[in-house]
Coordinates of C-alpha atoms in Angstrom, one line a residue:
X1 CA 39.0 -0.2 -8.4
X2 CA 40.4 1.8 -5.2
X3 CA 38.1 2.8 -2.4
X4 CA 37.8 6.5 -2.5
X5 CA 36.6 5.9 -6.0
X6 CA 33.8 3.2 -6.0
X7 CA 30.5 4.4 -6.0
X8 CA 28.8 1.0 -5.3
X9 CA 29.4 -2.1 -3.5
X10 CA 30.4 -5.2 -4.9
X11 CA 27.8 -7.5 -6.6
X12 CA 28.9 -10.4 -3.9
X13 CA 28.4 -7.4 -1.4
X14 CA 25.0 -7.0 -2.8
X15 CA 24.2 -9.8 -2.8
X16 CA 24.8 -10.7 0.8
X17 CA 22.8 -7.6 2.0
X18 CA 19.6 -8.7 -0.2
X19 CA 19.5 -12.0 1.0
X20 CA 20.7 -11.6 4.8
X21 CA 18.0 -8.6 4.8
X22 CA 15.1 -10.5 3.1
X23 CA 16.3 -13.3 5.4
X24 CA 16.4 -11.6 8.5
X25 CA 12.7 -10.3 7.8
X26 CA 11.6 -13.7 7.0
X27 CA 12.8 -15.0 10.4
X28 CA 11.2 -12.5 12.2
X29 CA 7.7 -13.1 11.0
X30 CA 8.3 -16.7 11.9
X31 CA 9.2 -15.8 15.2
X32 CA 5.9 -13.5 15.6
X33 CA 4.4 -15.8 14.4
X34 CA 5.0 -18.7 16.5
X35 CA 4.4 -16.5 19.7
X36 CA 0.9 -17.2 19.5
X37 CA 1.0 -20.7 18.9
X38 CA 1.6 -23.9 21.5
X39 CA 3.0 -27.3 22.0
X40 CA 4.5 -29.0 19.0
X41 CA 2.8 -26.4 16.5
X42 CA 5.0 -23.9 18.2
X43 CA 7.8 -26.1 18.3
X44 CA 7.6 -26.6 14.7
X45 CA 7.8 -23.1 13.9
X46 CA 11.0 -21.9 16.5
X47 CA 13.0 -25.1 14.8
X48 CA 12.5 -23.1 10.8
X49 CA 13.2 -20.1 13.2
X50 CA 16.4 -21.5 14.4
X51 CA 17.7 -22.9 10.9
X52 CA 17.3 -19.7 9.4
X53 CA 19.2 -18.1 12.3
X54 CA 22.1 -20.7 11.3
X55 CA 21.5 -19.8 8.0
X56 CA 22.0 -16.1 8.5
X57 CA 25.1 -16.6 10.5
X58 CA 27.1 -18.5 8.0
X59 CA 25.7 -15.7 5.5
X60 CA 26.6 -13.2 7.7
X61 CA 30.2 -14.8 8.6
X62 CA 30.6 -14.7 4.7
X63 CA 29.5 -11.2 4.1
X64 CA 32.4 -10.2 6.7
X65 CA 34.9 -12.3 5.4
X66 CA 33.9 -10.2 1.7
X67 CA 33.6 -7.4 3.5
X68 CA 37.2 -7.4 4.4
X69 CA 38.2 -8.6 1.2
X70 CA 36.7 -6.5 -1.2
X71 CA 37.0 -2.6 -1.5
X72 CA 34.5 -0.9 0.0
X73 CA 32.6 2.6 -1.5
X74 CA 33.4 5.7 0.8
X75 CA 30.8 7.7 1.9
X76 CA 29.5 10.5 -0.5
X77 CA 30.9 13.6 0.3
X78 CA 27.8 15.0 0.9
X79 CA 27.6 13.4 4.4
X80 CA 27.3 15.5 7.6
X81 CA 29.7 14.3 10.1
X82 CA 27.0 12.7 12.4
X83 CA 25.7 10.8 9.5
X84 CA 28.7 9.2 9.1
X85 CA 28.7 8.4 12.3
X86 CA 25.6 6.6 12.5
X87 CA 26.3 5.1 9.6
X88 CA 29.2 3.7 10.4
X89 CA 27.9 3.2 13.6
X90 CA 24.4 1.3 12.4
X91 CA 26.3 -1.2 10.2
X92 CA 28.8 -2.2 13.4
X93 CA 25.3 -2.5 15.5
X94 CA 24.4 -4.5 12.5
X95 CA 26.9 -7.2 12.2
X96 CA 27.0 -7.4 16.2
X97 CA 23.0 -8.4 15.8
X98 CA 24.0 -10.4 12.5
X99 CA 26.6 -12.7 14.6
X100 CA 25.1 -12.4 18.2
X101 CA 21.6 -13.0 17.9
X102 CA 22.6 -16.2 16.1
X103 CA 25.0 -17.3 18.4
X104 CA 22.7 -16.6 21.9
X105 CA 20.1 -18.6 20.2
X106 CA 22.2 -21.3 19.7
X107 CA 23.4 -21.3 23.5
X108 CA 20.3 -20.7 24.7
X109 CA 18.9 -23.6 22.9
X110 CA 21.7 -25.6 23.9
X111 CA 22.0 -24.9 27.5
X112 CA 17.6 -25.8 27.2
X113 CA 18.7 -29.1 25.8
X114 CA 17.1 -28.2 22.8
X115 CA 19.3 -29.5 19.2
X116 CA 19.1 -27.1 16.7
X117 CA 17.9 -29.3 13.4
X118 CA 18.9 -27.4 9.8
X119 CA 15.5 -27.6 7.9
X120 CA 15.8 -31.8 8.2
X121 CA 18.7 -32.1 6.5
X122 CA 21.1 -32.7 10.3
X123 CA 21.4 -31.8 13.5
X124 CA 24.1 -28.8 14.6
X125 CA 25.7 -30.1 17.7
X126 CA 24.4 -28.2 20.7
X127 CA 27.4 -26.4 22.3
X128 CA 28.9 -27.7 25.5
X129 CA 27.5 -26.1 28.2
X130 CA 25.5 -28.3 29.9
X131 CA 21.6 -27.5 31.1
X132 CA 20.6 -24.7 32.7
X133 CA 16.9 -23.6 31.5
X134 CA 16.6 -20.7 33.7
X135 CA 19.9 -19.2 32.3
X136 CA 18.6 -20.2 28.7
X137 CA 15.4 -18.2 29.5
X138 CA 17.0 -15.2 30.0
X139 CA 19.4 -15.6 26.7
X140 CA 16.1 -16.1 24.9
X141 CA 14.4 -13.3 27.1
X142 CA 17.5 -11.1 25.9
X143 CA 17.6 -12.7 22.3
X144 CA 13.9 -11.9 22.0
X145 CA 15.1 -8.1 22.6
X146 CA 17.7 -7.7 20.1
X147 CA 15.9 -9.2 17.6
X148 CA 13.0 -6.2 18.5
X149 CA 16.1 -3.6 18.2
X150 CA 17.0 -5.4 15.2
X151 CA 13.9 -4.6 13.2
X152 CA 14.2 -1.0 15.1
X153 CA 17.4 -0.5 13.3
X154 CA 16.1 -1.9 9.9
X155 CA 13.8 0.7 9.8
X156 CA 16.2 3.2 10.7
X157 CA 18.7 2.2 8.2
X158 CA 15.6 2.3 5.4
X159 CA 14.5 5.6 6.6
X160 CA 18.7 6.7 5.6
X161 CA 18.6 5.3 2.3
X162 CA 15.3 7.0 1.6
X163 CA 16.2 10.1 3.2
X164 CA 19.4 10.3 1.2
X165 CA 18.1 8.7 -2.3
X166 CA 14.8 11.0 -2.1
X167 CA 15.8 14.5 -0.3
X168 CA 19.7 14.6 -0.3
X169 CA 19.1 13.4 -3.7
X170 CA 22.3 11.9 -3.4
X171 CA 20.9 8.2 -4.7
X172 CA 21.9 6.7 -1.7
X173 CA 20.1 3.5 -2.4
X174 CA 21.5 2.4 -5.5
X175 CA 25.4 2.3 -3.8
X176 CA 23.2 -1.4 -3.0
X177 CA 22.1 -2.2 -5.9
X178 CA 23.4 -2.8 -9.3
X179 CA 20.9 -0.5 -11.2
X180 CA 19.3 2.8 -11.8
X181 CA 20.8 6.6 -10.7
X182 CA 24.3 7.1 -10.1
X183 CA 25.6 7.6 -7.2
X184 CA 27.2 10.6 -5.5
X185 CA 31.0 10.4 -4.0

């Protein structure tokens, strides 16, 4: 199947976007959620928070590595010039998040002294950086905003696919999923 002619994206491409997204919501209610909490309750909380930020980084190293293995669906024709742009430029934004917010959690943790345990099942080293809480304060401070952008750009990239399944009616939507309309070149 050559690019200019595939209307959807893979099923392994689909299913990496479902689950990363569904994912990525999941760990931001957990995070809301344990800002209003304390002490070990809290503690409890940030360390499913963290697992499924180490979760969403292998997902999302494997989604690239599909992604750059595995033809990809050009835009429909239909496409003004600037929404191609911000597509294109929403899904770079994307992975960016997708890799970095993972990553400066990590660090921050690490430089706070603070192991990163996966759900129970072991312990991802903490990287070797030594401590500096006051630096890992401020890469949670700035990790605490990019996740807010994050959910900013969610909506955004929901507000496209909507836009283009229900008033382009160019299906946009279903170029993710593996059922319903057809989709426009």
């Amino acid at each position: 199947m050559t690019i200019g002619n595939q209307k959807r994206y893979s099923i392994g491409a689909m299913i990496f976007h479902w689950l990363i997204a569904v994912l990525v919501i999941v760990n931001w209610r957990i995070a809301e959620s344990a800002e209003h909490l304390s002490g070990p309750e809290k503690g409890a909380v940030f360390a499913n928070h963290k697992a499924l930020g180490m979760l969403i980084l292998v997902l999302t190293l494997g989604r690239l590595a599909w992604r750059f293995t595995h033809p990809l669906p050009s835009l429909p024709n239909n496409y003004a010039p600037w929404e191609r742009l911000l597509a294109r430029a929403t899904h770079v934004i994307f992975y960016v998040l997708l890799v970095g917010l993972p990553l400066g959690g990590w660090l921050a943790s690490s430089l706070a002294l603070r192991p990163v345990d996966f759900f129970g099942l072991f312990t991802i080293p903490m990287l070797p950086v030594g401590e500096n809480k006051d630096l890992a304060g401020t890469i949670f401070d700035a990790h605490k905003t990019a996740g807010t952008i994050m959910i900013y750009l969610i909506g955004l990239h929901i507000l496209g696919a909507l836009k283009h399944t229900f008033i382009d009616k160019d299906l946009g939507i279903f170029r993710m999923l593996p059922f319903g309309g057809k989709a426009r070149e």
